[in-house]
PDB file of C-alpha atoms in Angstrom:
ATOM      1  CA  MET A   1    -156.149 177.355 247.443  1.00 42.00           C
ATOM      2  CA  ARG A   2    -158.583 176.965 244.233  1.00 60.00           C
ATOM      3  CA  ALA A   3    -162.043 176.475 244.838  1.00 68.00           C
ATOM      4  CA  PRO A   4    -163.434 173.140 245.166  1.00 77.00           C
ATOM      5  CA  LEU A   5    -165.521 171.521 242.468  1.00 93.00           C
ATOM      6  CA  VAL A   6    -168.958 170.786 243.557  1.00 95.00           C
ATOM      7  CA  ILE A   7    -170.888 167.849 242.266  1.00 95.00           C
ATOM      8  CA  GLY A   8    -174.442 166.520 243.807  1.00 93.00           C
ATOM      9  CA  GLY A   9    -173.459 168.366 247.034  1.00 92.00           C
ATOM     10  CA  LYS A  10    -170.111 166.873 247.547  1.00 94.00           C
ATOM     11  CA  GLN A  11    -166.557 168.815 247.201  1.00 94.00           C
ATOM     12  CA  ILE A  12    -163.839 167.213 245.006  1.00 95.00           C
ATOM     13  CA  LEU A  13    -160.536 169.167 245.960  1.00 93.00           C
ATOM     14  CA  PRO A  14    -157.390 168.956 243.610  1.00 94.00           C
ATOM     15  CA  GLY A  15    -155.613 165.889 243.696  1.00 95.00           C
ATOM     16  CA  GLN A  16    -158.815 164.000 245.214  1.00 95.00           C
ATOM     17  CA  GLU A  17    -160.688 161.127 243.260  1.00 97.00           C
ATOM     18  CA  THR A  18    -164.657 160.832 244.295  1.00 96.00           C
ATOM     19  CA  ARG A  19    -167.321 158.664 243.355  1.00 97.00           C
ATOM     20  CA  ILE A  20    -170.906 160.301 243.472  1.00 97.00           C
ATOM     21  CA  ASN A  21    -174.239 158.835 243.329  1.00 97.00           C
ATOM     22  CA  ILE A  22    -177.209 161.078 242.140  1.00 97.00           C
ATOM     23  CA  ASN A  23    -180.464 159.767 242.454  1.00 96.00           C
ATOM     24  CA  ILE A  24    -182.816 160.778 239.496  1.00 94.00           C
ATOM     25  CA  ALA A  25    -186.077 158.746 240.221  1.00 92.00           C
ATOM     26  CA  ARG A  26    -187.344 155.775 242.094  1.00 90.00           C
ATOM     27  CA  LEU A  27    -189.185 152.896 240.400  1.00 88.00           C
ATOM     28  CA  PRO A  28    -192.505 151.325 241.840  1.00 91.00           C
ATOM     29  CA  SER A  29    -190.606 148.735 243.537  1.00 90.00           C
ATOM     30  CA  HIS A  30    -188.473 151.710 245.243  1.00 92.00           C
ATOM     31  CA  SER A  31    -185.653 150.843 243.199  1.00 89.00           C
ATOM     32  CA  PRO A  32    -183.442 153.905 242.688  1.00 91.00           C
ATOM     33  CA  ILE A  33    -182.565 155.080 239.255  1.00 92.00           C
ATOM     34  CA  ASP A  34    -179.040 156.724 239.978  1.00 95.00           C
ATOM     35  CA  LEU A  35    -176.485 158.361 238.109  1.00 97.00           C
ATOM     36  CA  HIS A  36    -172.972 157.046 239.294  1.00 97.00           C
ATOM     37  CA  ILE A  37    -170.378 159.584 238.802  1.00 98.00           C
ATOM     38  CA  THR A  38    -166.645 159.106 239.082  1.00 98.00           C
ATOM     39  CA  VAL A  39    -164.544 162.229 239.420  1.00 98.00           C
ATOM     40  CA  ALA A  40    -160.732 162.701 239.173  1.00 98.00           C
ATOM     41  CA  ARG A  41    -158.915 166.187 239.789  1.00 97.00           C
ATOM     42  CA  SER A  42    -155.455 166.932 239.437  1.00 97.00           C
ATOM     43  CA  GLU A  43    -153.737 169.012 241.760  1.00 95.00           C
ATOM     44  CA  ILE A  44    -152.610 170.998 238.591  1.00 96.00           C
ATOM     45  CA  ASP A  45    -155.243 173.486 237.084  1.00 95.00           C
ATOM     46  CA  GLY A  46    -156.382 172.770 233.677  1.00 96.00           C
ATOM     47  CA  PRO A  47    -159.541 171.761 231.458  1.00 97.00           C
ATOM     48  CA  THR A  48    -162.283 169.553 232.554  1.00 97.00           C
ATOM     49  CA  LEU A  49    -163.322 166.327 230.383  1.00 98.00           C
ATOM     50  CA  LEU A  50    -166.496 164.516 230.360  1.00 98.00           C
ATOM     51  CA  LEU A  51    -166.366 160.807 229.417  1.00 98.00           C
ATOM     52  CA  SER A  52    -170.069 159.181 229.000  1.00 98.00           C
ATOM     53  CA  GLY A  53    -171.888 156.217 228.014  1.00 98.00           C
ATOM     54  CA  GLY A  54    -174.984 154.551 228.398  1.00 97.00           C
ATOM     55  CA  MET A  55    -177.056 157.527 226.830  1.00 97.00           C
ATOM     56  CA  HIS A  56    -179.281 154.876 225.367  1.00 97.00           C
ATOM     57  CA  GLY A  57    -179.374 151.928 227.710  1.00 95.00           C
ATOM     58  CA  ASP A  58    -178.303 148.938 225.360  1.00 96.00           C
ATOM     59  CA  GLU A  59    -175.505 150.674 223.997  1.00 97.00           C
ATOM     60  CA  ILE A  60    -172.829 148.967 226.274  1.00 97.00           C
ATOM     61  CA  ASN A  61    -169.852 149.559 224.009  1.00 97.00           C
ATOM     62  CA  GLY A  62    -169.693 153.026 225.330  1.00 98.00           C
ATOM     63  CA  THR A  63    -170.359 151.765 229.019  1.00 98.00           C
ATOM     64  CA  GLU A  64    -167.223 149.262 228.538  1.00 98.00           C
ATOM     65  CA  ILE A  65    -165.215 152.092 227.240  1.00 98.00           C
ATOM     66  CA  VAL A  66    -165.451 154.293 230.302  1.00 98.00           C
ATOM     67  CA  ARG A  67    -165.412 151.500 232.833  1.00 98.00           C
ATOM     68  CA  ARG A  68    -162.047 150.370 231.364  1.00 98.00           C
ATOM     69  CA  ILE A  69    -160.511 153.897 231.474  1.00 98.00           C
ATOM     70  CA  ILE A  70    -161.779 153.881 235.097  1.00 98.00           C
ATOM     71  CA  GLU A  71    -160.256 150.467 235.848  1.00 98.00           C
ATOM     72  CA  LYS A  72    -157.059 151.129 234.407  1.00 98.00           C
ATOM     73  CA  ASP A  73    -156.805 154.552 236.291  1.00 98.00           C
ATOM     74  CA  GLN A  74    -156.357 156.222 232.847  1.00 98.00           C
ATOM     75  CA  HIS A  75    -158.991 158.767 233.921  1.00 98.00           C
ATOM     76  CA  ILE A  76    -156.569 160.108 236.482  1.00 98.00           C
ATOM     77  CA  PRO A  77    -155.360 163.488 234.798  1.00 98.00           C
ATOM     78  CA  ARG A  78    -151.780 164.881 234.972  1.00 97.00           C
ATOM     79  CA  VAL A  79    -153.846 168.463 235.058  1.00 98.00           C
ATOM     80  CA  GLY A  80    -157.227 169.379 234.982  1.00 97.00           C
ATOM     81  CA  THR A  81    -160.411 167.099 235.837  1.00 98.00           C
ATOM     82  CA  VAL A  82    -162.151 164.169 234.525  1.00 98.00           C
ATOM     83  CA  ILE A  83    -165.674 163.535 234.920  1.00 98.00           C
ATOM     84  CA  CYS A  84    -166.921 159.620 233.942  1.00 98.00           C
ATOM     85  CA  ILE A  85    -170.447 158.922 233.747  1.00 98.00           C
ATOM     86  CA  PRO A  86    -170.377 155.146 232.401  1.00 98.00           C
ATOM     87  CA  ILE A  87    -174.055 154.571 232.605  1.00 98.00           C
ATOM     88  CA  ILE A  88    -176.267 157.766 231.936  1.00 98.00           C
ATOM     89  CA  ASN A  89    -179.564 155.712 231.275  1.00 97.00           C
ATOM     90  CA  MET A  90    -179.585 153.066 234.077  1.00 95.00           C
ATOM     91  CA  PHE A  91    -183.137 151.962 233.700  1.00 94.00           C
ATOM     92  CA  GLY A  92    -182.390 151.211 230.102  1.00 95.00           C
ATOM     93  CA  PHE A  93    -178.818 149.620 231.137  1.00 96.00           C
ATOM     94  CA  ILE A  94    -180.770 147.060 233.416  1.00 93.00           C
ATOM     95  CA  HIS A  95    -183.680 146.416 231.066  1.00 93.00           C
ATOM     96  CA  PHE A  96    -181.623 146.152 227.827  1.00 92.00           C
ATOM     97  CA  SER A  97    -183.893 149.058 226.295  1.00 94.00           C
ATOM     98  CA  ARG A  98    -182.470 151.936 224.510  1.00 94.00           C
ATOM     99  CA  TYR A  99    -185.299 154.009 226.309  1.00 94.00           C
ATOM    100  CA  VAL A 100    -186.515 155.012 229.614  1.00 93.00           C
ATOM    101  CA  PRO A 101    -190.096 153.402 231.071  1.00 89.00           C
ATOM    102  CA  ASP A 102    -192.387 155.964 229.161  1.00 87.00           C
ATOM    103  CA  GLY A 103    -190.601 154.912 225.579  1.00 90.00           C
ATOM    104  CA  LYS A 104    -188.709 158.610 225.614  1.00 94.00           C
ATOM    105  CA  ASP A 105    -185.105 158.980 224.326  1.00 96.00           C
ATOM    106  CA  VAL A 106    -182.801 160.698 227.110  1.00 97.00           C
ATOM    107  CA  ASN A 107    -180.867 162.170 224.016  1.00 97.00           C
ATOM    108  CA  ARG A 108    -183.942 163.862 222.490  1.00 96.00           C
ATOM    109  CA  SER A 109    -185.008 165.436 225.933  1.00 97.00           C
ATOM    110  CA  PHE A 110    -182.579 167.928 226.317  1.00 98.00           C
ATOM    111  CA  PRO A 111    -182.162 170.335 228.120  1.00 98.00           C
ATOM    112  CA  GLY A 112    -184.517 168.604 229.950  1.00 97.00           C
ATOM    113  CA  ASN A 113    -187.186 169.699 232.938  1.00 96.00           C
ATOM    114  CA  LYS A 114    -186.755 168.851 236.448  1.00 94.00           C
ATOM    115  CA  ASN A 115    -190.688 167.829 236.820  1.00 94.00           C
ATOM    116  CA  GLY A 116    -190.936 166.325 233.361  1.00 94.00           C
ATOM    117  CA  SER A 117    -190.450 162.737 232.277  1.00 93.00           C
ATOM    118  CA  LEU A 118    -187.591 160.411 233.700  1.00 94.00           C
ATOM    119  CA  ALA A 119    -185.663 161.074 230.442  1.00 96.00           C
ATOM    120  CA  ALA A 120    -186.460 165.010 230.853  1.00 96.00           C
ATOM    121  CA  ARG A 121    -185.150 164.744 234.453  1.00 96.00           C
ATOM    122  CA  VAL A 122    -181.915 162.968 233.586  1.00 97.00           C
ATOM    123  CA  ALA A 123    -181.525 165.311 230.696  1.00 97.00           C
ATOM    124  CA  HIS A 124    -182.174 168.256 233.149  1.00 97.00           C
ATOM    125  CA  TYR A 125    -179.730 166.951 235.434  1.00 97.00           C
ATOM    126  CA  LEU A 126    -176.758 166.812 233.222  1.00 98.00           C
ATOM    127  CA  THR A 127    -177.604 170.187 231.657  1.00 98.00           C
ATOM    128  CA  ARG A 128    -177.880 171.964 235.050  1.00 97.00           C
ATOM    129  CA  ASP A 129    -175.056 170.281 236.809  1.00 97.00           C
ATOM    130  CA  ILE A 130    -172.383 168.754 234.633  1.00 98.00           C
ATOM    131  CA  ILE A 131    -172.301 170.507 231.151  1.00 98.00           C
ATOM    132  CA  PRO A 132    -171.587 173.608 232.545  1.00 97.00           C
ATOM    133  CA  LYS A 133    -168.385 172.418 234.257  1.00 97.00           C
ATOM    134  CA  ILE A 134    -166.827 170.845 231.339  1.00 97.00           C
ATOM    135  CA  ASP A 135    -164.836 172.111 228.546  1.00 97.00           C
ATOM    136  CA  VAL A 136    -165.004 169.061 226.251  1.00 98.00           C
ATOM    137  CA  GLY A 137    -167.018 165.665 226.093  1.00 98.00           C
ATOM    138  CA  LEU A 138    -166.564 162.557 224.714  1.00 98.00           C
ATOM    139  CA  ASP A 139    -170.021 160.690 224.314  1.00 98.00           C
ATOM    140  CA  PHE A 140    -169.774 157.011 223.323  1.00 98.00           C
ATOM    141  CA  HIS A 141    -172.682 155.130 221.314  1.00 98.00           C
ATOM    142  CA  THR A 142    -173.169 152.085 219.239  1.00 96.00           C
ATOM    143  CA  GLY A 143    -175.702 151.482 216.362  1.00 93.00           C
ATOM    144  CA  GLY A 144    -178.864 150.459 217.179  1.00 85.00           C
ATOM    145  CA  ALA A 145    -181.879 148.252 215.936  1.00 79.00           C
ATOM    146  CA  ASP A 146    -179.223 145.332 214.964  1.00 86.00           C
ATOM    147  CA  ARG A 147    -177.058 147.869 212.985  1.00 93.00           C
ATOM    148  CA  THR A 148    -173.511 147.836 213.623  1.00 96.00           C
ATOM    149  CA  ASN A 149    -171.336 151.288 213.245  1.00 97.00           C
ATOM    150  CA  TYR A 150    -167.862 151.139 211.859  1.00 98.00           C
ATOM    151  CA  PRO A 151    -165.921 153.170 214.531  1.00 98.00           C
ATOM    152  CA  GLN A 152    -166.520 156.868 213.694  1.00 98.00           C
ATOM    153  CA  ILE A 153    -166.943 160.391 215.249  1.00 98.00           C
ATOM    154  CA  ARG A 154    -169.875 162.472 214.659  1.00 96.00           C
ATOM    155  CA  CYS A 155    -168.839 166.275 214.585  1.00 93.00           C
ATOM    156  CA  ALA A 156    -170.335 169.387 213.104  1.00 92.00           C
ATOM    157  CA  MET A 157    -167.648 170.169 210.949  1.00 91.00           C
ATOM    158  CA  LYS A 158    -168.831 174.040 210.531  1.00 90.00           C
ATOM    159  CA  GLU A 159    -167.552 174.429 214.134  1.00 90.00           C
ATOM    160  CA  PRO A 160    -163.589 174.530 213.425  1.00 91.00           C
ATOM    161  CA  LYS A 161    -162.926 173.459 217.461  1.00 92.00           C
ATOM    162  CA  ASN A 162    -165.285 170.373 217.003  1.00 93.00           C
ATOM    163  CA  GLN A 163    -163.513 169.285 213.673  1.00 94.00           C
ATOM    164  CA  GLN A 164    -160.116 169.705 215.263  1.00 96.00           C
ATOM    165  CA  LEU A 165    -161.013 167.439 218.514  1.00 96.00           C
ATOM    166  CA  ALA A 166    -162.494 164.706 216.123  1.00 97.00           C
ATOM    167  CA  GLU A 167    -159.162 164.837 214.098  1.00 97.00           C
ATOM    168  CA  ILE A 168    -157.325 164.326 217.309  1.00 98.00           C
ATOM    169  CA  PHE A 169    -159.375 161.586 218.197  1.00 98.00           C
ATOM    170  CA  GLN A 170    -158.113 159.949 215.034  1.00 98.00           C
ATOM    171  CA  PRO A 171    -161.150 157.610 214.500  1.00 97.00           C
ATOM    172  CA  SER A 172    -161.243 155.678 211.142  1.00 97.00           C
ATOM    173  CA  PHE A 173    -164.090 157.964 209.978  1.00 98.00           C
ATOM    174  CA  ILE A 174    -165.238 161.463 210.765  1.00 97.00           C
ATOM    175  CA  LEU A 175    -168.792 161.992 209.931  1.00 97.00           C
ATOM    176  CA  ASN A 176    -170.188 165.442 209.298  1.00 95.00           C
ATOM    177  CA  SER A 177    -173.072 165.355 211.554  1.00 93.00           C
ATOM    178  CA  PRO A 178    -175.055 168.605 212.371  1.00 91.00           C
ATOM    179  CA  PHE A 179    -176.545 168.918 215.725  1.00 93.00           C
ATOM    180  CA  ARG A 180    -179.667 166.993 216.527  1.00 93.00           C
ATOM    181  CA  PRO A 181    -182.470 168.912 218.249  1.00 96.00           C
ATOM    182  CA  LYS A 182    -182.939 168.510 221.980  1.00 97.00           C
ATOM    183  CA  SER A 183    -179.601 166.211 221.982  1.00 97.00           C
ATOM    184  CA  MET A 184    -176.842 166.624 224.772  1.00 98.00           C
ATOM    185  CA  ARG A 185    -174.419 167.634 222.079  1.00 96.00           C
ATOM    186  CA  GLN A 186    -176.748 170.663 220.753  1.00 96.00           C
ATOM    187  CA  THR A 187    -177.212 171.698 224.345  1.00 97.00           C
ATOM    188  CA  ALA A 188    -173.736 171.751 225.219  1.00 97.00           C
ATOM    189  CA  ALA A 189    -172.719 173.874 221.855  1.00 96.00           C
ATOM    190  CA  LYS A 190    -175.228 176.180 222.909  1.00 96.00           C
ATOM    191  CA  MET A 191    -173.506 176.652 226.291  1.00 97.00           C
ATOM    192  CA  GLY A 192    -169.997 177.069 224.438  1.00 95.00           C
ATOM    193  CA  LYS A 193    -169.076 173.371 225.473  1.00 96.00           C
ATOM    194  CA  GLN A 194    -167.504 170.972 222.787  1.00 95.00           C
ATOM    195  CA  ILE A 195    -168.820 167.527 222.758  1.00 97.00           C
ATOM    196  CA  LEU A 196    -168.127 164.750 220.167  1.00 97.00           C
ATOM    197  CA  VAL A 197    -170.134 161.565 219.821  1.00 98.00           C
ATOM    198  CA  TYR A 198    -168.414 158.359 219.138  1.00 98.00           C
ATOM    199  CA  GLU A 199    -170.338 155.525 217.520  1.00 98.00           C
ATOM    200  CA  GLY A 200    -168.894 151.968 217.380  1.00 98.00           C
ATOM    201  CA  GLY A 201    -170.150 148.690 217.194  1.00 97.00           C
ATOM    202  CA  GLU A 202    -173.903 147.430 217.898  1.00 96.00           C
ATOM    203  CA  SER A 203    -176.341 147.409 220.637  1.00 95.00           C
ATOM    204  CA  ALA A 204    -176.305 144.791 223.318  1.00 93.00           C
ATOM    205  CA  ARG A 205    -173.088 143.266 222.270  1.00 94.00           C
ATOM    206  CA  PHE A 206    -169.536 143.949 223.033  1.00 96.00           C
ATOM    207  CA  ASP A 207    -167.122 144.827 219.891  1.00 96.00           C
ATOM    208  CA  GLU A 208    -163.733 144.713 220.823  1.00 98.00           C
ATOM    209  CA  PHE A 209    -162.075 146.740 217.936  1.00 97.00           C
ATOM    210  CA  ALA A 210    -164.752 149.223 218.518  1.00 98.00           C
ATOM    211  CA  ILE A 211    -164.135 149.441 222.124  1.00 98.00           C
ATOM    212  CA  GLN A 212    -160.488 149.755 221.868  1.00 98.00           C
ATOM    213  CA  GLN A 213    -160.618 152.332 219.395  1.00 98.00           C
ATOM    214  CA  GLY A 214    -162.761 154.404 221.943  1.00 98.00           C
ATOM    215  CA  ILE A 215    -160.288 154.006 224.436  1.00 98.00           C
ATOM    216  CA  ASN A 216    -157.475 154.643 222.320  1.00 98.00           C
ATOM    217  CA  GLY A 217    -159.121 158.045 221.104  1.00 98.00           C
ATOM    218  CA  ALA A 218    -160.177 159.224 224.388  1.00 98.00           C
ATOM    219  CA  LEU A 219    -156.651 159.136 225.437  1.00 98.00           C
ATOM    220  CA  ARG A 220    -155.418 160.936 222.757  1.00 98.00           C
ATOM    221  CA  VAL A 221    -157.859 163.762 223.440  1.00 98.00           C
ATOM    222  CA  MET A 222    -156.545 163.663 226.905  1.00 98.00           C
ATOM    223  CA  LYS A 223    -152.909 163.902 225.758  1.00 98.00           C
ATOM    224  CA  HIS A 224    -153.802 166.872 223.626  1.00 98.00           C
ATOM    225  CA  LEU A 225    -155.787 168.517 226.502  1.00 98.00           C
ATOM    226  CA  GLY A 226    -152.122 168.128 228.371  1.00 98.00           C
ATOM    227  CA  MET A 227    -153.936 165.518 230.916  1.00 98.00           C
ATOM    228  CA  ARG A 228    -151.487 162.717 230.023  1.00 97.00           C
ATOM    229  CA  GLU A 229    -148.009 162.381 228.596  1.00 96.00           C
ATOM    230  CA  ARG A 230    -148.370 159.430 226.020  1.00 96.00           C
ATOM    231  CA  ALA A 231    -151.381 157.919 224.038  1.00 97.00           C
ATOM    232  CA  PRO A 232    -151.628 155.333 221.133  1.00 97.00           C
ATOM    233  CA  GLU A 233    -150.905 156.113 217.768  1.00 95.00           C
ATOM    234  CA  ALA A 234    -153.584 155.260 215.679  1.00 94.00           C
ATOM    235  CA  PRO A 235    -152.615 152.720 212.866  1.00 92.00           C
ATOM    236  CA  HIS A 236    -154.980 153.936 210.358  1.00 92.00           C
ATOM    237  CA  VAL A 237    -155.441 157.191 208.345  1.00 94.00           C
ATOM    238  CA  THR A 238    -158.856 158.950 209.326  1.00 96.00           C
ATOM    239  CA  LYS A 239    -161.164 159.592 206.500  1.00 96.00           C
ATOM    240  CA  ILE A 240    -163.316 162.540 206.640  1.00 96.00           C
ATOM    241  CA  ILE A 241    -166.960 161.905 205.562  1.00 96.00           C
ATOM    242  CA  ASN A 242    -169.003 164.838 204.392  1.00 94.00           C
ATOM    243  CA  ASN A 243    -171.988 163.061 203.043  1.00 95.00           C
ATOM    244  CA  SER A 244    -173.457 159.634 203.639  1.00 95.00           C
ATOM    245  CA  SER A 245    -176.202 157.562 201.769  1.00 91.00           C
ATOM    246  CA  TRP A 246    -178.347 154.750 203.293  1.00 93.00           C
ATOM    247  CA  ILE A 247    -179.020 151.868 201.086  1.00 96.00           C
ATOM    248  CA  ARG A 248    -182.625 150.502 201.722  1.00 96.00           C
ATOM    249  CA  ALA A 249    -184.635 147.212 200.976  1.00 96.00           C
ATOM    250  CA  LYS A 250    -186.246 147.464 197.707  1.00 93.00           C
ATOM    251  CA  THR A 251    -188.270 144.460 198.661  1.00 95.00           C
ATOM    252  CA  SER A 252    -188.549 142.249 201.705  1.00 97.00           C
ATOM    253  CA  GLY A 253    -186.810 138.896 202.383  1.00 97.00           C
ATOM    254  CA  VAL A 254    -183.473 137.573 203.673  1.00 97.00           C
ATOM    255  CA  PHE A 255    -180.371 140.244 203.415  1.00 97.00           C
ATOM    256  CA  LEU A 256    -176.827 138.664 202.957  1.00 96.00           C
ATOM    257  CA  THR A 257    -174.220 141.157 202.355  1.00 96.00           C
ATOM    258  CA  MET A 258    -171.091 140.393 200.318  1.00 97.00           C
ATOM    259  CA  VAL A 259    -168.992 143.181 201.967  1.00 97.00           C
ATOM    260  CA  PRO A 260    -167.843 143.601 205.503  1.00 95.00           C
ATOM    261  CA  TYR A 261    -168.455 146.655 207.472  1.00 93.00           C
ATOM    262  CA  GLY A 262    -165.329 149.251 207.186  1.00 95.00           C
ATOM    263  CA  SER A 263    -164.796 148.148 203.582  1.00 96.00           C
ATOM    264  CA  GLU A 264    -164.713 150.594 200.546  1.00 97.00           C
ATOM    265  CA  VAL A 265    -167.024 150.067 197.598  1.00 97.00           C
ATOM    266  CA  GLU A 266    -167.446 151.327 194.056  1.00 97.00           C
ATOM    267  CA  LYS A 267    -170.542 152.727 192.367  1.00 96.00           C
ATOM    268  CA  ASN A 268    -172.651 150.166 190.962  1.00 97.00           C
ATOM    269  CA  GLN A 269    -170.954 147.232 192.899  1.00 97.00           C
ATOM    270  CA  LEU A 270    -172.522 144.373 193.902  1.00 98.00           C
ATOM    271  CA  ILE A 271    -172.948 144.420 197.657  1.00 97.00           C
ATOM    272  CA  GLY A 272    -175.391 141.690 198.540  1.00 97.00           C
ATOM    273  CA  HIS A 273    -178.723 140.039 197.910  1.00 97.00           C
ATOM    274  CA  ILE A 274    -182.345 140.164 199.302  1.00 97.00           C
ATOM    275  CA  SER A 275    -183.728 136.506 198.610  1.00 97.00           C
ATOM    276  CA  ASP A 276    -187.193 134.934 199.086  1.00 95.00           C
ATOM    277  CA  PRO A 277    -186.972 133.096 202.244  1.00 94.00           C
ATOM    278  CA  PHE A 278    -188.770 130.020 200.357  1.00 95.00           C
ATOM    279  CA  GLY A 279    -186.328 129.848 197.773  1.00 91.00           C
ATOM    280  CA  GLY A 280    -187.751 131.691 194.941  1.00 85.00           C
ATOM    281  CA  SER A 281    -186.424 135.284 193.728  1.00 88.00           C
ATOM    282  CA  LYS A 282    -182.779 136.744 194.633  1.00 93.00           C
ATOM    283  CA  ILE A 283    -182.650 140.453 193.912  1.00 95.00           C
ATOM    284  CA  LYS A 284    -178.935 141.943 193.585  1.00 96.00           C
ATOM    285  CA  ILE A 285    -178.251 145.076 195.798  1.00 97.00           C
ATOM    286  CA  LYS A 286    -175.935 147.604 194.191  1.00 96.00           C
ATOM    287  CA  SER A 287    -174.223 150.458 195.671  1.00 96.00           C
ATOM    288  CA  PRO A 288    -175.360 153.673 194.380  1.00 95.00           C
ATOM    289  CA  VAL A 289    -172.305 155.421 195.297  1.00 95.00           C
ATOM    290  CA  SER A 290    -168.648 155.000 195.813  1.00 97.00           C
ATOM    291  CA  GLY A 291    -167.619 154.964 199.421  1.00 97.00           C
ATOM    292  CA  TYR A 292    -167.180 153.358 202.735  1.00 98.00           C
ATOM    293  CA  VAL A 293    -169.381 150.896 204.463  1.00 98.00           C
ATOM    294  CA  ILE A 294    -169.985 152.830 207.833  1.00 98.00           C
ATOM    295  CA  GLY A 295    -172.884 150.875 208.954  1.00 97.00           C
ATOM    296  CA  LEU A 296    -174.384 147.612 208.473  1.00 97.00           C
ATOM    297  CA  ASN A 297    -177.695 145.893 209.385  1.00 96.00           C
ATOM    298  CA  ASN A 298    -176.787 142.725 210.766  1.00 94.00           C
ATOM    299  CA  ASN A 299    -180.491 141.248 211.060  1.00 94.00           C
ATOM    300  CA  PRO A 300    -181.031 139.101 207.827  1.00 95.00           C
ATOM    301  CA  ILE A 301    -184.619 139.390 207.887  1.00 97.00           C
ATOM    302  CA  VAL A 302    -185.571 142.538 206.312  1.00 96.00           C
ATOM    303  CA  HIS A 303    -188.622 144.243 205.308  1.00 96.00           C
ATOM    304  CA  GLN A 304    -189.323 146.747 202.412  1.00 96.00           C
ATOM    305  CA  GLY A 305    -187.722 150.150 203.130  1.00 96.00           C
ATOM    306  CA  ASP A 306    -185.511 148.874 206.005  1.00 95.00           C
ATOM    307  CA  ALA A 307    -182.308 150.261 205.961  1.00 95.00           C
ATOM    308  CA  LEU A 308    -179.310 147.843 204.777  1.00 96.00           C
ATOM    309  CA  MET A 309    -176.019 149.652 204.666  1.00 97.00           C
ATOM    310  CA  HIS A 310    -174.807 153.094 205.648  1.00 97.00           C
ATOM    311  CA  ILE A 311    -172.173 154.133 202.995  1.00 98.00           C
ATOM    312  CA  GLY A 312    -169.919 157.195 203.682  1.00 97.00           C
ATOM    313  CA  VAL A 313    -169.627 159.005 200.260  1.00 96.00           C
ATOM    314  CA  ARG A 314    -166.079 159.239 198.985  1.00 88.00           C
ATOM    315  CA  LYS A 315    -165.291 162.469 197.404  1.00 74.00           C
TER     316      LYS A 315
END
């Protein structure tokens, strides 16, 4: 009989599904800050997949993607093991915040420290007890600060296995994205693990299109790993983005876009205006490159230098 998988002191035997609560810290109110982990293990040996969301607590699309996969029993594998963590940053989730109490970002705190800040303690637990046990991870995120990201996978294209997994996921866009220092993706890569970051939608609100793309992509990766027999076909052709460019506000005012996110734009195309809120001047905003709108600022009130639109540059 194969050795049991042990997480949080609990043994998960072949054929079992187990839910585990890991206490990370307590608030002054004595409220626990826990990681809630669902593990489903097949009787047939195979790879281990991590599905995680809520690294930034207000990025609820990722939480919903993992939640629905669990709810529909799609996490139960034909072979191997699936580890689901719908909410990594529980404090941020219940306080509608990207961060933990001291303002730190969990995804800039890896590999963590068991005696450090709350962010470092969460990162430390994942680095010590979860990442070493996985082969592949899908970490689900959204745009932040009122920005919507069109469904996309961030991967390090210099890593062939990383790019192959991204292409199997079949998002609308694959964006070449080097590893960020102290991120979970970078830490996992140093341990020989493959983690992809999915971006879709906006923080603090559901985007059904982005949620469904995230679910379908996860199922395609599971099929590739032999964990399931079927997965939805993508209705689109994935576009590879090697470079991207942010368009920033040249002045403060009210920004009105003329192009929806996901659309194709041409160099020098008029894509929006920044207007004086008191009815004065109106400044034209043109795209400096040809490409695709992969990110869009939804907040019409902008200041000089604010990001307006993220353009994935077309070859």
